[in-house]
GROMACS .gro file of C-alpha atoms in nm:
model
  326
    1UNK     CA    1  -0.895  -6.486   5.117
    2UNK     CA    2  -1.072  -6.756   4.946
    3UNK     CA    3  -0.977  -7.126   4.944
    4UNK     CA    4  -1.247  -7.393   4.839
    5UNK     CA    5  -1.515  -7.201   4.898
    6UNK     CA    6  -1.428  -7.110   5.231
    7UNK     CA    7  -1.333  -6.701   5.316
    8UNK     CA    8  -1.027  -6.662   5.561
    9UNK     CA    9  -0.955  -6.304   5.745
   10UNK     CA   10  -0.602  -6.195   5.742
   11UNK     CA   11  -0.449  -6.314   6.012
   12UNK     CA   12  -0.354  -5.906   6.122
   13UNK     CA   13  -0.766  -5.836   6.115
   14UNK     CA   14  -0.914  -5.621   6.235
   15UNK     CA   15  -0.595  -5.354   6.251
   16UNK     CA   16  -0.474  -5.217   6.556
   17UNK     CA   17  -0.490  -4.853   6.654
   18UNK     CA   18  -0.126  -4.827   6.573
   19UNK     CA   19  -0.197  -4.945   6.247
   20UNK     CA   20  -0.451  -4.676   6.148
   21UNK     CA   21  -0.310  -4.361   6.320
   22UNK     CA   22  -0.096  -4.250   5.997
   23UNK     CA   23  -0.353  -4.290   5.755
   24UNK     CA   24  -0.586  -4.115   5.977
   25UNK     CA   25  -0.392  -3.858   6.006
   26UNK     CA   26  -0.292  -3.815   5.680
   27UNK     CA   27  -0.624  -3.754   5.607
   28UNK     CA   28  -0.739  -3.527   5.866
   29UNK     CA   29  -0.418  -3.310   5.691
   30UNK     CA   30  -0.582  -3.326   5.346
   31UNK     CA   31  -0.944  -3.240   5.485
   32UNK     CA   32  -0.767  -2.953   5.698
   33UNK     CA   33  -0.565  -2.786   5.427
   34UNK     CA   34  -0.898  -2.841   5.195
   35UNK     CA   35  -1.053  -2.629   5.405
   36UNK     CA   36  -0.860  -2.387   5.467
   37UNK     CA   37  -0.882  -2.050   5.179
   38UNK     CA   38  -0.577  -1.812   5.167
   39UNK     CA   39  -0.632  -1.534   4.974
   40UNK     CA   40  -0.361  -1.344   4.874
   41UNK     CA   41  -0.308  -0.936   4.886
   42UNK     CA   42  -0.511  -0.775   4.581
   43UNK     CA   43  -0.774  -1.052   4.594
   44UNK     CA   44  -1.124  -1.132   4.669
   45UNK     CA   45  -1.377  -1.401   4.692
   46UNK     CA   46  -1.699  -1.509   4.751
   47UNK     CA   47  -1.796  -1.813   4.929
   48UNK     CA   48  -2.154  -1.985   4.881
   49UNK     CA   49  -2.298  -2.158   5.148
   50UNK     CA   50  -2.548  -2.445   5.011
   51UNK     CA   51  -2.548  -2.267   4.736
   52UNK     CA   52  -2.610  -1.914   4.888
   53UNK     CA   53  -2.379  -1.668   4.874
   54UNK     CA   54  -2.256  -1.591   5.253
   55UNK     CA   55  -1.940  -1.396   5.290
   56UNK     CA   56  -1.704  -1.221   5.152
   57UNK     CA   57  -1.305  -1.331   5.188
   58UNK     CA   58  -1.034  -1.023   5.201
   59UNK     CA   59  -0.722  -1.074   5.196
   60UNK     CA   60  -0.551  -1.301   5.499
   61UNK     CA   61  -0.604  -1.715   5.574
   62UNK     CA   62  -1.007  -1.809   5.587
   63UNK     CA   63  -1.198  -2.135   5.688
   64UNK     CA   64  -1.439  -2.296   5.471
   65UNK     CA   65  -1.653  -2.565   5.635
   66UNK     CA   66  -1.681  -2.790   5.334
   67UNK     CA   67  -1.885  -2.977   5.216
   68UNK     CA   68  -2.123  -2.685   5.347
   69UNK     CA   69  -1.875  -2.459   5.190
   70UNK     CA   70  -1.785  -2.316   4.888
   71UNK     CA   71  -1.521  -2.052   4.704
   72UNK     CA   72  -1.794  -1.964   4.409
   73UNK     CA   73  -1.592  -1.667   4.303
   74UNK     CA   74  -1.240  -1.577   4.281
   75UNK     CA   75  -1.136  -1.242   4.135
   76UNK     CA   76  -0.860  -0.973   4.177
   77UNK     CA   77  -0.947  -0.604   4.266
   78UNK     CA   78  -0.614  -0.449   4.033
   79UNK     CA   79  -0.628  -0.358   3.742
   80UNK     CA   80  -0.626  -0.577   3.481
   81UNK     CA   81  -0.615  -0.513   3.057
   82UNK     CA   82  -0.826  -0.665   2.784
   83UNK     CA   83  -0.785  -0.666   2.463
   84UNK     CA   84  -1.027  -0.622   2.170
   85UNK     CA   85  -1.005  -0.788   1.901
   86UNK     CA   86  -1.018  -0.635   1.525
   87UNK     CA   87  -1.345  -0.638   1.378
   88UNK     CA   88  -1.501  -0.451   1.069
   89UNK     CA   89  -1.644  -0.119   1.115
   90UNK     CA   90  -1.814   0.124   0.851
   91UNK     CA   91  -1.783   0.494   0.869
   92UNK     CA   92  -2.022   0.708   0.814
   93UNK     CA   93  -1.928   0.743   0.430
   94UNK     CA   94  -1.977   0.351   0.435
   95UNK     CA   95  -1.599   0.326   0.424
   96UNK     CA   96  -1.502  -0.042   0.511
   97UNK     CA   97  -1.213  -0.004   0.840
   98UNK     CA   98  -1.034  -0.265   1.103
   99UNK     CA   99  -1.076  -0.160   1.446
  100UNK     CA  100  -0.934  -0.257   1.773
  101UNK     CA  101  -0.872  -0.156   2.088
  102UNK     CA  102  -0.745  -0.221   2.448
  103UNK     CA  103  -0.917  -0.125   2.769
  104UNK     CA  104  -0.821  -0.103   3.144
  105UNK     CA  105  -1.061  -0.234   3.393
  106UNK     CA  106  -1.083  -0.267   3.777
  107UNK     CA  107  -1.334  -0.489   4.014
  108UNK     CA  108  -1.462  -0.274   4.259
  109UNK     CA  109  -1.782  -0.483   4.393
  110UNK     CA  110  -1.693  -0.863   4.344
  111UNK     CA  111  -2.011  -0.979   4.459
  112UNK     CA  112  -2.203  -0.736   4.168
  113UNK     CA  113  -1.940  -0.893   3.894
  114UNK     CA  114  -2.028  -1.235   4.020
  115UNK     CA  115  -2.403  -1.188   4.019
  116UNK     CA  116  -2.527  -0.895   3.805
  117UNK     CA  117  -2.343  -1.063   3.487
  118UNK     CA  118  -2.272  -1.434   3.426
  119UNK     CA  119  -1.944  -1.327   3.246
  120UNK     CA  120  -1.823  -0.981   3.326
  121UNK     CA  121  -1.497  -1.009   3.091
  122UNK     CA  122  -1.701  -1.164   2.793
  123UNK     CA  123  -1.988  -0.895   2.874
  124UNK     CA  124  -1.780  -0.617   2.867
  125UNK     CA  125  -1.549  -0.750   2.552
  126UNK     CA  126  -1.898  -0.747   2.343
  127UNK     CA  127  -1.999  -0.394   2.474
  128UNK     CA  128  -1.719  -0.212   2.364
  129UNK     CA  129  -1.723  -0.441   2.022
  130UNK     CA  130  -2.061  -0.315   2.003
  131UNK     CA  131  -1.935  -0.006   2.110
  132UNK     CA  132  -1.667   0.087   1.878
  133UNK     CA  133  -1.866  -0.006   1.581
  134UNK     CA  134  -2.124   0.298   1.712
  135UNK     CA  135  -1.855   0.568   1.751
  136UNK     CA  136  -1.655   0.498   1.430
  137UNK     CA  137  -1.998   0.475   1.258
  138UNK     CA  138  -2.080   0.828   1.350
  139UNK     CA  139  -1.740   0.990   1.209
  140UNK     CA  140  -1.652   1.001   0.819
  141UNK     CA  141  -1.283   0.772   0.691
  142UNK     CA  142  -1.085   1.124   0.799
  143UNK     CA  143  -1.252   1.189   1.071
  144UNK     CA  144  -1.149   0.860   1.243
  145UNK     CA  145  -0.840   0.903   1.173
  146UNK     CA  146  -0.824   1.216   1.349
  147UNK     CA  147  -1.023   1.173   1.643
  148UNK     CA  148  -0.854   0.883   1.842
  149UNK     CA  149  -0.924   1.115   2.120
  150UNK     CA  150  -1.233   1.156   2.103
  151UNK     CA  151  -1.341   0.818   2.000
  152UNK     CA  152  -1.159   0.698   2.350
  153UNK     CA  153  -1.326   0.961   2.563
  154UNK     CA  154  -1.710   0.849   2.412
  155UNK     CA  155  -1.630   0.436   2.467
  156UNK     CA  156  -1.475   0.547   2.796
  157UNK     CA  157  -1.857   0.684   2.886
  158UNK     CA  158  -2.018   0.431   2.726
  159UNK     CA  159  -1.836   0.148   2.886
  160UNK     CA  160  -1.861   0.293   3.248
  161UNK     CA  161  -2.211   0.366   3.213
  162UNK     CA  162  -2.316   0.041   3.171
  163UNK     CA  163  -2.032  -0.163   3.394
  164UNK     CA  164  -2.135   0.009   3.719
  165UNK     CA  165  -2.391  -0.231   3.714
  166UNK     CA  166  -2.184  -0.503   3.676
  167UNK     CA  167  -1.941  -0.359   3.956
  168UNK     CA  168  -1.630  -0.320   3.710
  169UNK     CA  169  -1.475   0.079   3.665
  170UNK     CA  170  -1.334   0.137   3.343
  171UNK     CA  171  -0.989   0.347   3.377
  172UNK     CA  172  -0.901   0.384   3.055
  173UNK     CA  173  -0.973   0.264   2.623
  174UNK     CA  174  -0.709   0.296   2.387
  175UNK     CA  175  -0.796   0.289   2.047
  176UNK     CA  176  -0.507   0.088   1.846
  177UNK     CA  177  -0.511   0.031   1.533
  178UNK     CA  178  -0.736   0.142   1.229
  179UNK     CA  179  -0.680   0.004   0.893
  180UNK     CA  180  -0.898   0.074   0.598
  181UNK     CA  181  -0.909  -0.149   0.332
  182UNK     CA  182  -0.681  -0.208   0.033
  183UNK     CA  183  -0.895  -0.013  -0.206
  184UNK     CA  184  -0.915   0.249   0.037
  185UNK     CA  185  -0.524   0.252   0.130
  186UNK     CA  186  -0.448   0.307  -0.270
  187UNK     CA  187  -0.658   0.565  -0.325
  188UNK     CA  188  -0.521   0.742   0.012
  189UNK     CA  189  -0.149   0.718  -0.133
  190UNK     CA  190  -0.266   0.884  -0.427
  191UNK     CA  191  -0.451   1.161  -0.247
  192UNK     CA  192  -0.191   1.185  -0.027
  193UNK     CA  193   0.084   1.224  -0.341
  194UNK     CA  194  -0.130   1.463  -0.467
  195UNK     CA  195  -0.147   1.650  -0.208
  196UNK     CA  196   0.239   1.655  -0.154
  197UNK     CA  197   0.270   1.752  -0.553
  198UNK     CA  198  -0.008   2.057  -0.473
  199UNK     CA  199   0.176   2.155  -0.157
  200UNK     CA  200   0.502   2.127  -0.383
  201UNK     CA  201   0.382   2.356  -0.657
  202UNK     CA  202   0.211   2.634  -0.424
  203UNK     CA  203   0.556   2.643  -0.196
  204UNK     CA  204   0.771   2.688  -0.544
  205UNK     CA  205   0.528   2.979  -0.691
  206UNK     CA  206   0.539   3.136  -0.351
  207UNK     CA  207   0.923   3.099  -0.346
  208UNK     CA  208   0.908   3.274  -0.752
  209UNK     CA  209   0.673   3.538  -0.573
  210UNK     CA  210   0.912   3.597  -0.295
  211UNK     CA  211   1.201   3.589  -0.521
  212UNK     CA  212   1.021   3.831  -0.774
  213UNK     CA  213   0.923   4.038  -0.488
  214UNK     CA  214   1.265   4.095  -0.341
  215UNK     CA  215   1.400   4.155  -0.703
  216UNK     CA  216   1.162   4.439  -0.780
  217UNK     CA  217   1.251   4.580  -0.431
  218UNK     CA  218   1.601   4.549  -0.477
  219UNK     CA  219   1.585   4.725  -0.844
  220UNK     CA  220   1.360   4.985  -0.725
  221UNK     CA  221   1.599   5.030  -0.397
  222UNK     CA  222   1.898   5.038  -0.613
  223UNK     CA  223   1.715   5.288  -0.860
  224UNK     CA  224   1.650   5.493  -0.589
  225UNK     CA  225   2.015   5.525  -0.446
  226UNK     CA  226   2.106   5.591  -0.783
  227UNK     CA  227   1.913   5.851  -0.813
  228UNK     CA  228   1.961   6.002  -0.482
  229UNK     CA  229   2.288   5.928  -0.551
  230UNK     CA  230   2.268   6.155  -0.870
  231UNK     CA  231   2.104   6.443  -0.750
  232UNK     CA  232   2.360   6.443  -0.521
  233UNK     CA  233   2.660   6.448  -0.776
  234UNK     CA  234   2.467   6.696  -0.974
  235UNK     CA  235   2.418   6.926  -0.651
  236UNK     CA  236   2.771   6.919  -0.577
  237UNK     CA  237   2.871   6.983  -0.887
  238UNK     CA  238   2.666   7.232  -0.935
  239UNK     CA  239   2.780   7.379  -0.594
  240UNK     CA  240   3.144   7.301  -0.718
  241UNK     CA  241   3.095   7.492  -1.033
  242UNK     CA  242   2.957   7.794  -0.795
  243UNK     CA  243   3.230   7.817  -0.629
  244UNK     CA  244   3.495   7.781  -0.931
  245UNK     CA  245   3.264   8.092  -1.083
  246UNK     CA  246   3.318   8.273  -0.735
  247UNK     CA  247   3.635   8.238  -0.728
  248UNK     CA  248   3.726   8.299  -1.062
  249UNK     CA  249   3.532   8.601  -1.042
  250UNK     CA  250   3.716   8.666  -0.708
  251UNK     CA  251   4.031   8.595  -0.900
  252UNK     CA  252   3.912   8.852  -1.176
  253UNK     CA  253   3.801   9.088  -1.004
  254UNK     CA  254   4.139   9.136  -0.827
  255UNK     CA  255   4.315   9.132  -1.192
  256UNK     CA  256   4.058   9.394  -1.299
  257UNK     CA  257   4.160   9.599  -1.000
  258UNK     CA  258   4.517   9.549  -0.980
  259UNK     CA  259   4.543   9.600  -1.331
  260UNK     CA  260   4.312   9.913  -1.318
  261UNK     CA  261   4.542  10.013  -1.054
  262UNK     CA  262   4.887  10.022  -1.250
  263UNK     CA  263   4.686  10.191  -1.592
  264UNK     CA  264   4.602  10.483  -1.320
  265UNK     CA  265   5.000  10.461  -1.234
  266UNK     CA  266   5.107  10.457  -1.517
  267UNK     CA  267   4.925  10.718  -1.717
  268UNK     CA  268   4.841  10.942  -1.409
  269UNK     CA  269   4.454  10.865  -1.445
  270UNK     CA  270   4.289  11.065  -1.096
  271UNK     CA  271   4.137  10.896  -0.817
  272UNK     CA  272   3.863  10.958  -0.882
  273UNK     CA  273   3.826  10.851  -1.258
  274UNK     CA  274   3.773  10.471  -1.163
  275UNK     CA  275   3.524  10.349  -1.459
  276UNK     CA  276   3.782  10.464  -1.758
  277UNK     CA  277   4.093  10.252  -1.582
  278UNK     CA  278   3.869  10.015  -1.522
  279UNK     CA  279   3.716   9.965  -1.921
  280UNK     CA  280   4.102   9.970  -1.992
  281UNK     CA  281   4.146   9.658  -1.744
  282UNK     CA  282   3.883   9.459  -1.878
  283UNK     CA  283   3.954   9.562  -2.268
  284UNK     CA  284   4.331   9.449  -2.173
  285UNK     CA  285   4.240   9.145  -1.990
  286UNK     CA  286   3.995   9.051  -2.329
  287UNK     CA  287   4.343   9.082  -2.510
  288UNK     CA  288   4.531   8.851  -2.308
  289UNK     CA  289   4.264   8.573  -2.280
  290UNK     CA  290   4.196   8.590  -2.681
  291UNK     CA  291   4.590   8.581  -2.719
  292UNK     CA  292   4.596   8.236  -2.497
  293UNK     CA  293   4.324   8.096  -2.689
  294UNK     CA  294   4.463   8.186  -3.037
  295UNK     CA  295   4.782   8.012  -2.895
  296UNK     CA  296   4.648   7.695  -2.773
  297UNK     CA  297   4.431   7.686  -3.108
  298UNK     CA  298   4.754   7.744  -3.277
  299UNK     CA  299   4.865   7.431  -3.089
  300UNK     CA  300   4.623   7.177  -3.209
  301UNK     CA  301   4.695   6.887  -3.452
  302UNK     CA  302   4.399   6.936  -3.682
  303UNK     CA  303   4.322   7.187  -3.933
  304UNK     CA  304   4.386   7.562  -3.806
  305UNK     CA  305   4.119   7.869  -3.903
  306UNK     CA  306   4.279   8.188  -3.756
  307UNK     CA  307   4.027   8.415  -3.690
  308UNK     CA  308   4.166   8.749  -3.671
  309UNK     CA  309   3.989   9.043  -3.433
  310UNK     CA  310   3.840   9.362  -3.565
  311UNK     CA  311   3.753   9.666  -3.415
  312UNK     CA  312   3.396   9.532  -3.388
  313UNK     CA  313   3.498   9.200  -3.232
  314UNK     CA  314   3.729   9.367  -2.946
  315UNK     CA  315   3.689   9.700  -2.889
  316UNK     CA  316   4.056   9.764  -2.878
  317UNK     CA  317   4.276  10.021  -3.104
  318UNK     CA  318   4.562  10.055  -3.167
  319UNK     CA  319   4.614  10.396  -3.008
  320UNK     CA  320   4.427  10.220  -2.682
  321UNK     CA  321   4.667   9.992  -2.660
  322UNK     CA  322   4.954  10.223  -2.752
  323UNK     CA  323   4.758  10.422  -2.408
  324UNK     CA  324   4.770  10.124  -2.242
  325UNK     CA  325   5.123  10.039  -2.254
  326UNK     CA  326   5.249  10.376  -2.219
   0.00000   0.00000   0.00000
């Protein structure tokens, strides 16, 4: 204190033991815990000592002798994602396209990211801007499109061949998103519509063709039954008709004889005089049929012309039949 320019200690000066133990220790506690590093499971770091690196910290509760001592470099050893931004890209037919990407990365030798590169995230986000400008440049607009696959396998090389350097393993790129411009999206949709409109037009004339196809086979298939189907008919009627003349014949042929029979009979013809009864048969068989016909002519509605037999026309007399039914 100061009182007319005279300077007065407290009266409690200089403090007792008991009166610094507390602070004392409170800051022993804060210099302790200062110096003390935990580093958790999945992390690394470096520590510098006077400005040279010295160690390397795993995982677990460390002592740094500070002010000799220093954590220069903190990193984690899982994997960890970075995204790329969008940035303009030309194809190779100097197509104007948006590109970005993603890509997985993993620390494997924290004391090669700390001192090969000054950033290793902002190093390896320009490579694989630099990168992906390369690989879409060497593919035309459809190309790139179709050849995510391929475009992630060559950044994938790219990136790892340079980064082992820098102690950082690339696991895996993921190409996003590509968008072409608006000029190039337009004419796209109309490429695209007329492609749908050709694809239309080729699937209806092949559905015509298929339907014309199937319509000649089924009218050639149909001609063909009926046809089969014909020459069928026609050989059964023809056998039909065969055997209506058979038997007919059959049927006439027993007439003939049983009428040749009762002439020989009758009028005492001998056995063995078989042609004369049988001339008689078929001369009185010619009779009866002519006499049916005349009688179902005679039937008929229409206008009637009788046409009366001669000797010429049926070689039948009157004294034959007079024979005959004697």
């Amino acid at each position: 204190q100061v009182s007319n320019g005279m300077h007065y200690w407290p009266s409690n000066w200089p403090p007792s033991s008991s009166d610094l133990f507390w602070p004392v220790c409170i800051g022993a506690g804060i210099c302790l815990k200062s110096c003390v590093k935990v580093v958790t499971t999945g992390n690394q770091c470096l520590v510098e000592r006077m400005g040279k690196y010295h160690r390397q910290l795993d995982p677990g509760w460390h002592w740094i002798w500070k002010p000799l001592e220093a954590v220069s470099f903190d990193a984690t050893t899982r994997e960890q994602v970075l995204d790329i931004p969008p940035q303009q890209c030309y194809t190779l037919d100097n197509a104007p396209i948006k590109a970005d990407a993603v890509v997985y990365l993993r620390i494997v030798d924290v004391q090669a990211a700390r001192y090969n590169v000054e950033d290793v995230r902002n190093a390896i986000l320009n490579l694989c801007l630099t990168q992906l400008r390369e690989e879409v440049g060497k593919l035309t607009l459809d190309e790139s499109f179709s050849s995510r696959e391929r475009i992630n396998k060559e950044l994938l090389l790219d990136l790892n061949g340079v980064c082992a350097t820098w102690g950082v393993q690339i696991t895996r790129v993921e190409l996003q998103n590509l968008e072409p411009s608006r000029d190039i999206l337009v004419a796209m949709e109309l490429q695209m519509a007329a492609e749908r409109k050709k694809r239309a037009a080729i699937l209806r004339s092949e559905g015509e063709r298929t339907t014309m196809i199937n319509e000649a086979e089924g009218r050639a298939k149909a001609a063909t039954t009926d046809a089969e189907g014909r020459s069928k008919a026609i050989v059964f009627e023809a056998q039909a008709e065969a055997e209506r003349q058979r038997v007919e014949a059959e049927g006439l042929k027993i007439a003939i004889q049983t009428i040749a029979q009762a002439i020989r009979s009758s009028s005492g013809v001998a056995e063995g005089n078989d042609k004369e009864s049988a001339e008689a048969a078929v001369q009185f068989l010619s009779v009866i049929r002519y006499m049916e016909t005349q009688a179902k002519f005679a039937g008929s509605t229409g206008t009637k012309v009788l046409m009366f037999p001669t000797k010429d026309s049926i070689p039948l007399t009157y004294g034959g039949l007079k024979h005959l039914l004697n």
